[in-house]
Amino acid sequence: MRVSALAAADPLLVAAVAYVRTETFFATGDLASASRLLMAAADDLSADLSASASSAAAFGALHMRAAVVAGRAGKPDAAWDHLGEAHRAARQVPEGVYFGTAFGPASVRIHELAVAVELGDSPAAVERAASWHPPSHLPAERRSHYYIDLARAQLRLGHHQDAYLGLEAARRVAPQHVREHPQVRQTLSALLRTHGSPDDRLSELAAWARAR
């Protein structure tokens, strides 16, 4: 995929491939390679973000994902710097799907929560969420991930009922995505361990997600 993108000499295609390939590095834990790949693609787009909405969106999406990579690597300064770049790009485009990736102000806000959770700053994550909900026009998977991350933050704060409700909200939005998500199982497993005799609703959700 990457070879074809490079052969096409299309920085937007290279950016889309880099964004998707990051999932592989998340799975292997190779965060350094993920960061290098994302930034190489972003550098190719950084000369003129005003060239097109697609260029600005691709640049912003790369930094949005790089922020999560940095957060997972425990690098708060880098994570927030990347989010700053994502915000800069988001001011130039409406929320939408560009080259298969959702990007815009709402998507960046969702990633702010994700970064706070990755950095272990649950109070900041919950504060950033406040009473905000992802708009319904966003892709279901992105909206559900917001609630998954919010549930993780609530769990760490000891707000177990809120954590459960967050996972239920995620399930309503994108059930298949939630059922297969490892962080959902991890959160549910932690809730089950916390409650020696979980209520029927938590037990049902855990059984549905195949959490133990």
PDB file of N, CA and C in Angstrom, residues 20-117:
ATOM      1  N   VAL A  20      -3.465   5.125   8.396  1.00  0.00           N
ATOM      2  CA  VAL A  20      -3.972   3.761   8.584  1.00  0.00           C
ATOM      3  C   VAL A  20      -2.889   2.841   9.128  1.00  0.00           C
ATOM      4  N   ARG A  21      -1.667   2.989   8.624  1.00  0.00           N
ATOM      5  CA  ARG A  21      -0.578   2.095   9.054  1.00  0.00           C
ATOM      6  C   ARG A  21      -0.245   2.250  10.534  1.00  0.00           C
ATOM      7  N   THR A  22      -0.590   3.382  11.102  1.00  0.00           N
ATOM      8  CA  THR A  22      -0.304   3.583  12.522  1.00  0.00           C
ATOM      9  C   THR A  22      -0.967   2.524  13.381  1.00  0.00           C
ATOM     10  N   GLU A  23      -2.099   1.987  12.937  1.00  0.00           N
ATOM     11  CA  GLU A  23      -2.767   0.929  13.701  1.00  0.00           C
ATOM     12  C   GLU A  23      -1.833  -0.260  13.911  1.00  0.00           C
ATOM     13  N   THR A  24      -1.018  -0.565  12.909  1.00  0.00           N
ATOM     14  CA  THR A  24      -0.066  -1.671  13.040  1.00  0.00           C
ATOM     15  C   THR A  24       0.942  -1.379  14.139  1.00  0.00           C
ATOM     16  N   PHE A  25       1.421  -0.152  14.191  1.00  0.00           N
ATOM     17  CA  PHE A  25       2.404   0.211  15.217  1.00  0.00           C
ATOM     18  C   PHE A  25       1.773   0.274  16.604  1.00  0.00           C
ATOM     19  N   PHE A  26       0.503   0.666  16.668  1.00  0.00           N
ATOM     20  CA  PHE A  26      -0.197   0.594  17.953  1.00  0.00           C
ATOM     21  C   PHE A  26      -0.230  -0.849  18.447  1.00  0.00           C
ATOM     22  N   ALA A  27      -0.517  -1.763  17.526  1.00  0.00           N
ATOM     23  CA  ALA A  27      -0.634  -3.172  17.906  1.00  0.00           C
ATOM     24  C   ALA A  27       0.696  -3.749  18.371  1.00  0.00           C
ATOM     25  N   THR A  28       1.793  -3.314  17.754  1.00  0.00           N
ATOM     26  CA  THR A  28       3.108  -3.855  18.116  1.00  0.00           C
ATOM     27  C   THR A  28       3.796  -3.044  19.209  1.00  0.00           C
ATOM     28  N   GLY A  29       3.259  -1.865  19.505  1.00  0.00           N
ATOM     29  CA  GLY A  29       3.880  -1.011  20.511  1.00  0.00           C
ATOM     30  C   GLY A  29       5.066  -0.214  20.002  1.00  0.00           C
ATOM     31  N   ASP A  30       5.257  -0.188  18.690  1.00  0.00           N
ATOM     32  CA  ASP A  30       6.388   0.544  18.107  1.00  0.00           C
ATOM     33  C   ASP A  30       5.981   2.000  17.886  1.00  0.00           C
ATOM     34  N   LEU A  31       5.907   2.747  18.967  1.00  0.00           N
ATOM     35  CA  LEU A  31       5.409   4.116  18.893  1.00  0.00           C
ATOM     36  C   LEU A  31       6.393   5.057  18.209  1.00  0.00           C
ATOM     37  N   ALA A  32       7.682   4.785  18.328  1.00  0.00           N
ATOM     38  CA  ALA A  32       8.681   5.636  17.675  1.00  0.00           C
ATOM     39  C   ALA A  32       8.520   5.586  16.160  1.00  0.00           C
ATOM     40  N   SER A  33       8.324   4.384  15.620  1.00  0.00           N
ATOM     41  CA  SER A  33       8.129   4.258  14.171  1.00  0.00           C
ATOM     42  C   SER A  33       6.832   4.921  13.739  1.00  0.00           C
ATOM     43  N   ALA A  34       5.801   4.793  14.559  1.00  0.00           N
ATOM     44  CA  ALA A  34       4.525   5.437  14.245  1.00  0.00           C
ATOM     45  C   ALA A  34       4.699   6.943  14.145  1.00  0.00           C
ATOM     46  N   SER A  35       5.406   7.518  15.100  1.00  0.00           N
ATOM     47  CA  SER A  35       5.619   8.965  15.098  1.00  0.00           C
ATOM     48  C   SER A  35       6.420   9.409  13.877  1.00  0.00           C
ATOM     49  N   ARG A  36       7.468   8.675  13.552  1.00  0.00           N
ATOM     50  CA  ARG A  36       8.283   9.043  12.380  1.00  0.00           C
ATOM     51  C   ARG A  36       7.465   8.987  11.098  1.00  0.00           C
ATOM     52  N   LEU A  37       6.671   7.955  10.954  1.00  0.00           N
ATOM     53  CA  LEU A  37       5.859   7.803   9.750  1.00  0.00           C
ATOM     54  C   LEU A  37       4.863   8.950   9.615  1.00  0.00           C
ATOM     55  N   LEU A  38       4.184   9.261  10.699  1.00  0.00           N
ATOM     56  CA  LEU A  38       3.181  10.321  10.664  1.00  0.00           C
ATOM     57  C   LEU A  38       3.807  11.680  10.363  1.00  0.00           C
ATOM     58  N   MET A  39       4.938  11.966  10.993  1.00  0.00           N
ATOM     59  CA  MET A  39       5.561  13.273  10.806  1.00  0.00           C
ATOM     60  C   MET A  39       6.192  13.423   9.423  1.00  0.00           C
ATOM     61  N   ALA A  40       6.704  12.336   8.869  1.00  0.00           N
ATOM     62  CA  ALA A  40       7.233  12.404   7.505  1.00  0.00           C
ATOM     63  C   ALA A  40       6.116  12.765   6.530  1.00  0.00           C
ATOM     64  N   ALA A  41       4.954  12.152   6.725  1.00  0.00           N
ATOM     65  CA  ALA A  41       3.820  12.456   5.853  1.00  0.00           C
ATOM     66  C   ALA A  41       3.323  13.878   6.078  1.00  0.00           C
ATOM     67  N   ALA A  42       3.299  14.325   7.338  1.00  0.00           N
ATOM     68  CA  ALA A  42       2.838  15.685   7.636  1.00  0.00           C
ATOM     69  C   ALA A  42       3.783  16.726   7.055  1.00  0.00           C
ATOM     70  N   ASP A  43       5.071  16.459   7.106  1.00  0.00           N
ATOM     71  CA  ASP A  43       6.046  17.412   6.564  1.00  0.00           C
ATOM     72  C   ASP A  43       5.822  17.651   5.078  1.00  0.00           C
ATOM     73  N   ASP A  44       5.394  16.610   4.371  1.00  0.00           N
ATOM     74  CA  ASP A  44       5.151  16.751   2.936  1.00  0.00           C
ATOM     75  C   ASP A  44       3.944  17.642   2.641  1.00  0.00           C
ATOM     76  N   LEU A  45       3.096  17.835   3.648  1.00  0.00           N
ATOM     77  CA  LEU A  45       1.881  18.625   3.448  1.00  0.00           C
ATOM     78  C   LEU A  45       1.966  20.017   4.058  1.00  0.00           C
ATOM     79  N   SER A  46       3.007  20.279   4.823  1.00  0.00           N
ATOM     80  CA  SER A  46       3.024  21.469   5.670  1.00  0.00           C
ATOM     81  C   SER A  46       3.336  22.764   4.930  1.00  0.00           C
ATOM     82  N   ALA A  47       3.778  22.684   3.690  1.00  0.00           N
ATOM     83  CA  ALA A  47       4.212  23.895   2.983  1.00  0.00           C
ATOM     84  C   ALA A  47       3.075  24.899   2.819  1.00  0.00           C
ATOM     85  N   ASP A  48       1.893  24.423   2.466  1.00  0.00           N
ATOM     86  CA  ASP A  48       0.786  25.351   2.212  1.00  0.00           C
ATOM     87  C   ASP A  48      -0.533  24.674   2.564  1.00  0.00           C
ATOM     88  N   LEU A  49      -0.968  24.867   3.798  1.00  0.00           N
ATOM     89  CA  LEU A  49      -2.212  24.236   4.232  1.00  0.00           C
ATOM     90  C   LEU A  49      -3.430  24.862   3.568  1.00  0.00           C
ATOM     91  N   SER A  50      -3.264  26.041   3.023  1.00  0.00           N
ATOM     92  CA  SER A  50      -4.395  26.700   2.375  1.00  0.00           C
ATOM     93  C   SER A  50      -4.607  26.207   0.945  1.00  0.00           C
ATOM     94  N   ALA A  51      -3.764  25.279   0.506  1.00  0.00           N
ATOM     95  CA  ALA A  51      -3.874  24.792  -0.874  1.00  0.00           C
ATOM     96  C   ALA A  51      -5.238  24.171  -1.130  1.00  0.00           C
ATOM     97  N   SER A  52      -5.743  23.409  -0.169  1.00  0.00           N
ATOM     98  CA  SER A  52      -7.048  22.782  -0.316  1.00  0.00           C
ATOM     99  C   SER A  52      -7.526  22.309   1.041  1.00  0.00           C
ATOM    100  N   ALA A  53      -8.832  22.111   1.142  1.00  0.00           N
ATOM    101  CA  ALA A  53      -9.392  21.572   2.384  1.00  0.00           C
ATOM    102  C   ALA A  53      -8.844  20.179   2.649  1.00  0.00           C
ATOM    103  N   SER A  54      -8.641  19.408   1.596  1.00  0.00           N
ATOM    104  CA  SER A  54      -8.124  18.049   1.772  1.00  0.00           C
ATOM    105  C   SER A  54      -6.719  18.060   2.357  1.00  0.00           C
ATOM    106  N   SER A  55      -5.883  19.003   1.910  1.00  0.00           N
ATOM    107  CA  SER A  55      -4.520  19.096   2.444  1.00  0.00           C
ATOM    108  C   SER A  55      -4.538  19.467   3.920  1.00  0.00           C
ATOM    109  N   ALA A  56      -5.353  20.459   4.274  1.00  0.00           N
ATOM    110  CA  ALA A  56      -5.439  20.873   5.672  1.00  0.00           C
ATOM    111  C   ALA A  56      -5.973  19.745   6.540  1.00  0.00           C
ATOM    112  N   ALA A  57      -6.985  19.029   6.040  1.00  0.00           N
ATOM    113  CA  ALA A  57      -7.569  17.938   6.817  1.00  0.00           C
ATOM    114  C   ALA A  57      -6.580  16.795   6.997  1.00  0.00           C
ATOM    115  N   ALA A  58      -5.844  16.461   5.943  1.00  0.00           N
ATOM    116  CA  ALA A  58      -4.865  15.377   6.047  1.00  0.00           C
ATOM    117  C   ALA A  58      -3.763  15.744   7.034  1.00  0.00           C
ATOM    118  N   PHE A  59      -3.283  16.986   6.946  1.00  0.00           N
ATOM    119  CA  PHE A  59      -2.250  17.463   7.873  1.00  0.00           C
ATOM    120  C   PHE A  59      -2.763  17.399   9.313  1.00  0.00           C
ATOM    121  N   GLY A  60      -3.970  17.885   9.523  1.00  0.00           N
ATOM    122  CA  GLY A  60      -4.539  17.876  10.866  1.00  0.00           C
ATOM    123  C   GLY A  60      -4.767  16.478  11.397  1.00  0.00           C
ATOM    124  N   ALA A  61      -5.243  15.575  10.540  1.00  0.00           N
ATOM    125  CA  ALA A  61      -5.488  14.200  10.980  1.00  0.00           C
ATOM    126  C   ALA A  61      -4.189  13.506  11.382  1.00  0.00           C
ATOM    127  N   LEU A  62      -3.119  13.769  10.648  1.00  0.00           N
ATOM    128  CA  LEU A  62      -1.823  13.179  10.996  1.00  0.00           C
ATOM    129  C   LEU A  62      -1.358  13.660  12.368  1.00  0.00           C
ATOM    130  N   HIS A  63      -1.510  14.951  12.627  1.00  0.00           N
ATOM    131  CA  HIS A  63      -1.105  15.474  13.937  1.00  0.00           C
ATOM    132  C   HIS A  63      -2.051  14.990  15.039  1.00  0.00           C
ATOM    133  N   MET A  64      -3.310  14.829  14.704  1.00  0.00           N
ATOM    134  CA  MET A  64      -4.279  14.312  15.664  1.00  0.00           C
ATOM    135  C   MET A  64      -3.876  12.915  16.122  1.00  0.00           C
ATOM    136  N   ARG A  65      -3.512  12.094  15.166  1.00  0.00           N
ATOM    137  CA  ARG A  65      -3.081  10.734  15.501  1.00  0.00           C
ATOM    138  C   ARG A  65      -1.715  10.741  16.186  1.00  0.00           C
ATOM    139  N   ALA A  66      -0.822  11.621  15.750  1.00  0.00           N
ATOM    140  CA  ALA A  66       0.491  11.719  16.393  1.00  0.00           C
ATOM    141  C   ALA A  66       0.356  12.139  17.850  1.00  0.00           C
ATOM    142  N   ALA A  67      -0.674  12.917  18.159  1.00  0.00           N
ATOM    143  CA  ALA A  67      -0.908  13.317  19.547  1.00  0.00           C
ATOM    144  C   ALA A  67      -1.224  12.106  20.415  1.00  0.00           C
ATOM    145  N   VAL A  68      -2.019  11.198  19.889  1.00  0.00           N
ATOM    146  CA  VAL A  68      -2.342   9.980  20.643  1.00  0.00           C
ATOM    147  C   VAL A  68      -1.099   9.113  20.805  1.00  0.00           C
ATOM    148  N   VAL A  69      -0.290   9.027  19.745  1.00  0.00           N
ATOM    149  CA  VAL A  69       0.967   8.271  19.829  1.00  0.00           C
ATOM    150  C   VAL A  69       1.850   8.851  20.930  1.00  0.00           C
ATOM    151  N   ALA A  70       1.998  10.171  20.941  1.00  0.00           N
ATOM    152  CA  ALA A  70       2.833  10.816  21.958  1.00  0.00           C
ATOM    153  C   ALA A  70       2.251  10.626  23.350  1.00  0.00           C
ATOM    154  N   GLY A  71       0.929  10.696  23.455  1.00  0.00           N
ATOM    155  CA  GLY A  71       0.300  10.473  24.749  1.00  0.00           C
ATOM    156  C   GLY A  71       0.552   9.078  25.263  1.00  0.00           C
ATOM    157  N   ARG A  72       0.420   8.108  24.374  1.00  0.00           N
ATOM    158  CA  ARG A  72       0.666   6.716  24.769  1.00  0.00           C
ATOM    159  C   ARG A  72       2.129   6.504  25.136  1.00  0.00           C
ATOM    160  N   ALA A  73       3.023   7.274  24.537  1.00  0.00           N
ATOM    161  CA  ALA A  73       4.451   7.176  24.840  1.00  0.00           C
ATOM    162  C   ALA A  73       4.837   7.975  26.084  1.00  0.00           C
ATOM    163  N   GLY A  74       3.860   8.651  26.703  1.00  0.00           N
ATOM    164  CA  GLY A  74       4.147   9.419  27.903  1.00  0.00           C
ATOM    165  C   GLY A  74       4.885  10.710  27.644  1.00  0.00           C
ATOM    166  N   LYS A  75       4.573  11.359  26.509  1.00  0.00           N
ATOM    167  CA  LYS A  75       5.239  12.613  26.144  1.00  0.00           C
ATOM    168  C   LYS A  75       4.198  13.733  26.059  1.00  0.00           C
ATOM    169  N   PRO A  76       3.848  14.322  27.197  1.00  0.00           N
ATOM    170  CA  PRO A  76       2.755  15.306  27.197  1.00  0.00           C
ATOM    171  C   PRO A  76       3.024  16.540  26.349  1.00  0.00           C
ATOM    172  N   ASP A  77       4.236  17.078  26.393  1.00  0.00           N
ATOM    173  CA  ASP A  77       4.520  18.291  25.616  1.00  0.00           C
ATOM    174  C   ASP A  77       4.326  18.040  24.128  1.00  0.00           C
ATOM    175  N   ALA A  78       4.853  16.920  23.658  1.00  0.00           N
ATOM    176  CA  ALA A  78       4.693  16.586  22.239  1.00  0.00           C
ATOM    177  C   ALA A  78       3.227  16.361  21.897  1.00  0.00           C
ATOM    178  N   ALA A  79       2.510  15.690  22.784  1.00  0.00           N
ATOM    179  CA  ALA A  79       1.099  15.395  22.523  1.00  0.00           C
ATOM    180  C   ALA A  79       0.289  16.674  22.357  1.00  0.00           C
ATOM    181  N   TRP A  80       0.474  17.625  23.266  1.00  0.00           N
ATOM    182  CA  TRP A  80      -0.302  18.861  23.172  1.00  0.00           C
ATOM    183  C   TRP A  80       0.172  19.734  22.016  1.00  0.00           C
ATOM    184  N   ASP A  81       1.448  19.668  21.676  1.00  0.00           N
ATOM    185  CA  ASP A  81       1.925  20.391  20.490  1.00  0.00           C
ATOM    186  C   ASP A  81       1.249  19.861  19.230  1.00  0.00           C
ATOM    187  N   HIS A  82       1.153  18.545  19.130  1.00  0.00           N
ATOM    188  CA  HIS A  82       0.478  17.951  17.969  1.00  0.00           C
ATOM    189  C   HIS A  82      -0.993  18.369  17.926  1.00  0.00           C
ATOM    190  N   LEU A  83      -1.638  18.398  19.072  1.00  0.00           N
ATOM    191  CA  LEU A  83      -3.040  18.822  19.090  1.00  0.00           C
ATOM    192  C   LEU A  83      -3.175  20.287  18.695  1.00  0.00           C
ATOM    193  N   GLY A  84      -2.180  21.098  19.051  1.00  0.00           N
ATOM    194  CA  GLY A  84      -2.195  22.491  18.616  1.00  0.00           C
ATOM    195  C   GLY A  84      -2.162  22.606  17.103  1.00  0.00           C
ATOM    196  N   GLU A  85      -1.343  21.781  16.467  1.00  0.00           N
ATOM    197  CA  GLU A  85      -1.291  21.767  15.001  1.00  0.00           C
ATOM    198  C   GLU A  85      -2.615  21.270  14.421  1.00  0.00           C
ATOM    199  N   ALA A  86      -3.199  20.274  15.059  1.00  0.00           N
ATOM    200  CA  ALA A  86      -4.491  19.763  14.594  1.00  0.00           C
ATOM    201  C   ALA A  86      -5.566  20.844  14.703  1.00  0.00           C
ATOM    202  N   HIS A  87      -5.566  21.588  15.797  1.00  0.00           N
ATOM    203  CA  HIS A  87      -6.526  22.689  15.951  1.00  0.00           C
ATOM    204  C   HIS A  87      -6.326  23.737  14.860  1.00  0.00           C
ATOM    205  N   ARG A  88      -5.079  24.041  14.552  1.00  0.00           N
ATOM    206  CA  ARG A  88      -4.787  25.038  13.512  1.00  0.00           C
ATOM    207  C   ARG A  88      -5.382  24.601  12.177  1.00  0.00           C
ATOM    208  N   ALA A  89      -5.222  23.335  11.857  1.00  0.00           N
ATOM    209  CA  ALA A  89      -5.788  22.825  10.607  1.00  0.00           C
ATOM    210  C   ALA A  89      -7.312  22.792  10.655  1.00  0.00           C
ATOM    211  N   ALA A  90      -7.862  22.443  11.825  1.00  0.00           N
ATOM    212  CA  ALA A  90      -9.318  22.310  11.939  1.00  0.00           C
ATOM    213  C   ALA A  90     -10.033  23.647  11.770  1.00  0.00           C
ATOM    214  N   ARG A  91      -9.332  24.738  12.038  1.00  0.00           N
ATOM    215  CA  ARG A  91      -9.950  26.056  11.841  1.00  0.00           C
ATOM    216  C   ARG A  91     -10.159  26.379  10.360  1.00  0.00           C
ATOM    217  N   GLN A  92      -9.540  25.601   9.493  1.00  0.00           N
ATOM    218  CA  GLN A  92      -9.614  25.890   8.060  1.00  0.00           C
ATOM    219  C   GLN A  92     -10.617  25.016   7.317  1.00  0.00           C
ATOM    220  N   VAL A  93     -11.174  24.021   7.992  1.00  0.00           N
ATOM    221  CA  VAL A  93     -12.056  23.088   7.286  1.00  0.00           C
ATOM    222  C   VAL A  93     -13.287  22.779   8.130  1.00  0.00           C
ATOM    223  N   PRO A  94     -14.405  22.484   7.482  1.00  0.00           N
ATOM    224  CA  PRO A  94     -15.563  21.996   8.227  1.00  0.00           C
ATOM    225  C   PRO A  94     -15.361  20.533   8.607  1.00  0.00           C
ATOM    226  N   GLU A  95     -16.066  20.099   9.622  1.00  0.00           N
ATOM    227  CA  GLU A  95     -16.015  18.686   9.984  1.00  0.00           C
ATOM    228  C   GLU A  95     -16.509  17.860   8.798  1.00  0.00           C
ATOM    229  N   GLY A  96     -15.765  16.828   8.466  1.00  0.00           N
ATOM    230  CA  GLY A  96     -16.151  15.977   7.354  1.00  0.00           C
ATOM    231  C   GLY A  96     -15.229  14.788   7.239  1.00  0.00           C
ATOM    232  N   VAL A  97     -15.446  13.990   6.227  1.00  0.00           N
ATOM    233  CA  VAL A  97     -14.609  12.821   5.971  1.00  0.00           C
ATOM    234  C   VAL A  97     -13.754  13.120   4.749  1.00  0.00           C
ATOM    235  N   TYR A  98     -12.450  13.082   4.939  1.00  0.00           N
ATOM    236  CA  TYR A  98     -11.486  13.408   3.889  1.00  0.00           C
ATOM    237  C   TYR A  98     -10.569  12.200   3.674  1.00  0.00           C
ATOM    238  N   PHE A  99     -10.547  11.685   2.467  1.00  0.00           N
ATOM    239  CA  PHE A  99      -9.731  10.509   2.164  1.00  0.00           C
ATOM    240  C   PHE A  99     -10.002   9.387   3.166  1.00  0.00           C
ATOM    241  N   GLY A 100     -11.262   9.237   3.532  1.00  0.00           N
ATOM    242  CA  GLY A 100     -11.663   8.137   4.407  1.00  0.00           C
ATOM    243  C   GLY A 100     -11.473   8.384   5.886  1.00  0.00           C
ATOM    244  N   THR A 101     -10.989   9.578   6.282  1.00  0.00           N
ATOM    245  CA  THR A 101     -10.742   9.874   7.694  1.00  0.00           C
ATOM    246  C   THR A 101     -11.542  11.094   8.120  1.00  0.00           C
ATOM    247  N   ALA A 102     -12.269  10.973   9.223  1.00  0.00           N
ATOM    248  CA  ALA A 102     -13.028  12.106   9.747  1.00  0.00           C
ATOM    249  C   ALA A 102     -12.067  13.115  10.357  1.00  0.00           C
ATOM    250  N   PHE A 103     -12.290  14.383  10.026  1.00  0.00           N
ATOM    251  CA  PHE A 103     -11.463  15.444  10.607  1.00  0.00           C
ATOM    252  C   PHE A 103     -12.258  16.736  10.668  1.00  0.00           C
ATOM    253  N   GLY A 104     -11.969  17.511  11.695  1.00  0.00           N
ATOM    254  CA  GLY A 104     -12.601  18.799  11.898  1.00  0.00           C
ATOM    255  C   GLY A 104     -12.585  19.132  13.377  1.00  0.00           C
ATOM    256  N   PRO A 105     -13.210  20.235  13.770  1.00  0.00           N
ATOM    257  CA  PRO A 105     -13.161  20.657  15.169  1.00  0.00           C
ATOM    258  C   PRO A 105     -13.665  19.608  16.158  1.00  0.00           C
ATOM    259  N   ALA A 106     -14.749  18.918  15.825  1.00  0.00           N
ATOM    260  CA  ALA A 106     -15.282  17.913  16.750  1.00  0.00           C
ATOM    261  C   ALA A 106     -14.335  16.723  16.879  1.00  0.00           C
ATOM    262  N   SER A 107     -13.739  16.313  15.780  1.00  0.00           N
ATOM    263  CA  SER A 107     -12.791  15.194  15.834  1.00  0.00           C
ATOM    264  C   SER A 107     -11.583  15.540  16.695  1.00  0.00           C
ATOM    265  N   VAL A 108     -11.107  16.781  16.585  1.00  0.00           N
ATOM    266  CA  VAL A 108      -9.969  17.191  17.411  1.00  0.00           C
ATOM    267  C   VAL A 108     -10.365  17.184  18.885  1.00  0.00           C
ATOM    268  N   ARG A 109     -11.571  17.621  19.183  1.00  0.00           N
ATOM    269  CA  ARG A 109     -12.021  17.610  20.584  1.00  0.00           C
ATOM    270  C   ARG A 109     -12.072  16.183  21.130  1.00  0.00           C
ATOM    271  N   ILE A 110     -12.510  15.251  20.329  1.00  0.00           N
ATOM    272  CA  ILE A 110     -12.527  13.850  20.753  1.00  0.00           C
ATOM    273  C   ILE A 110     -11.112  13.379  21.060  1.00  0.00           C
ATOM    274  N   HIS A 111     -10.166  13.799  20.249  1.00  0.00           N
ATOM    275  CA  HIS A 111      -8.778  13.378  20.469  1.00  0.00           C
ATOM    276  C   HIS A 111      -8.142  14.078  21.669  1.00  0.00           C
ATOM    277  N   GLU A 112      -8.631  15.244  22.034  1.00  0.00           N
ATOM    278  CA  GLU A 112      -8.159  15.870  23.273  1.00  0.00           C
ATOM    279  C   GLU A 112      -8.452  14.965  24.467  1.00  0.00           C
ATOM    280  N   LEU A 113      -9.653  14.414  24.486  1.00  0.00           N
ATOM    281  CA  LEU A 113     -10.018  13.483  25.556  1.00  0.00           C
ATOM    282  C   LEU A 113      -9.134  12.250  25.503  1.00  0.00           C
ATOM    283  N   ALA A 114      -8.931  11.709  24.304  1.00  0.00           N
ATOM    284  CA  ALA A 114      -8.111  10.502  24.165  1.00  0.00           C
ATOM    285  C   ALA A 114      -6.692  10.736  24.668  1.00  0.00           C
ATOM    286  N   VAL A 115      -6.124  11.899  24.343  1.00  0.00           N
ATOM    287  CA  VAL A 115      -4.756  12.198  24.777  1.00  0.00           C
ATOM    288  C   VAL A 115      -4.688  12.312  26.295  1.00  0.00           C
ATOM    289  N   ALA A 116      -5.653  12.993  26.898  1.00  0.00           N
ATOM    290  CA  ALA A 116      -5.658  13.117  28.358  1.00  0.00           C
ATOM    291  C   ALA A 116      -5.724  11.744  29.019  1.00  0.00           C
ATOM    292  N   VAL A 117      -6.520  10.848  28.455  1.00  0.00           N
ATOM    293  CA  VAL A 117      -6.621   9.492  29.010  1.00  0.00           C
ATOM    294  C   VAL A 117      -5.305   8.751  28.839  1.00  0.00           C
TER     295      VAL A 117
END
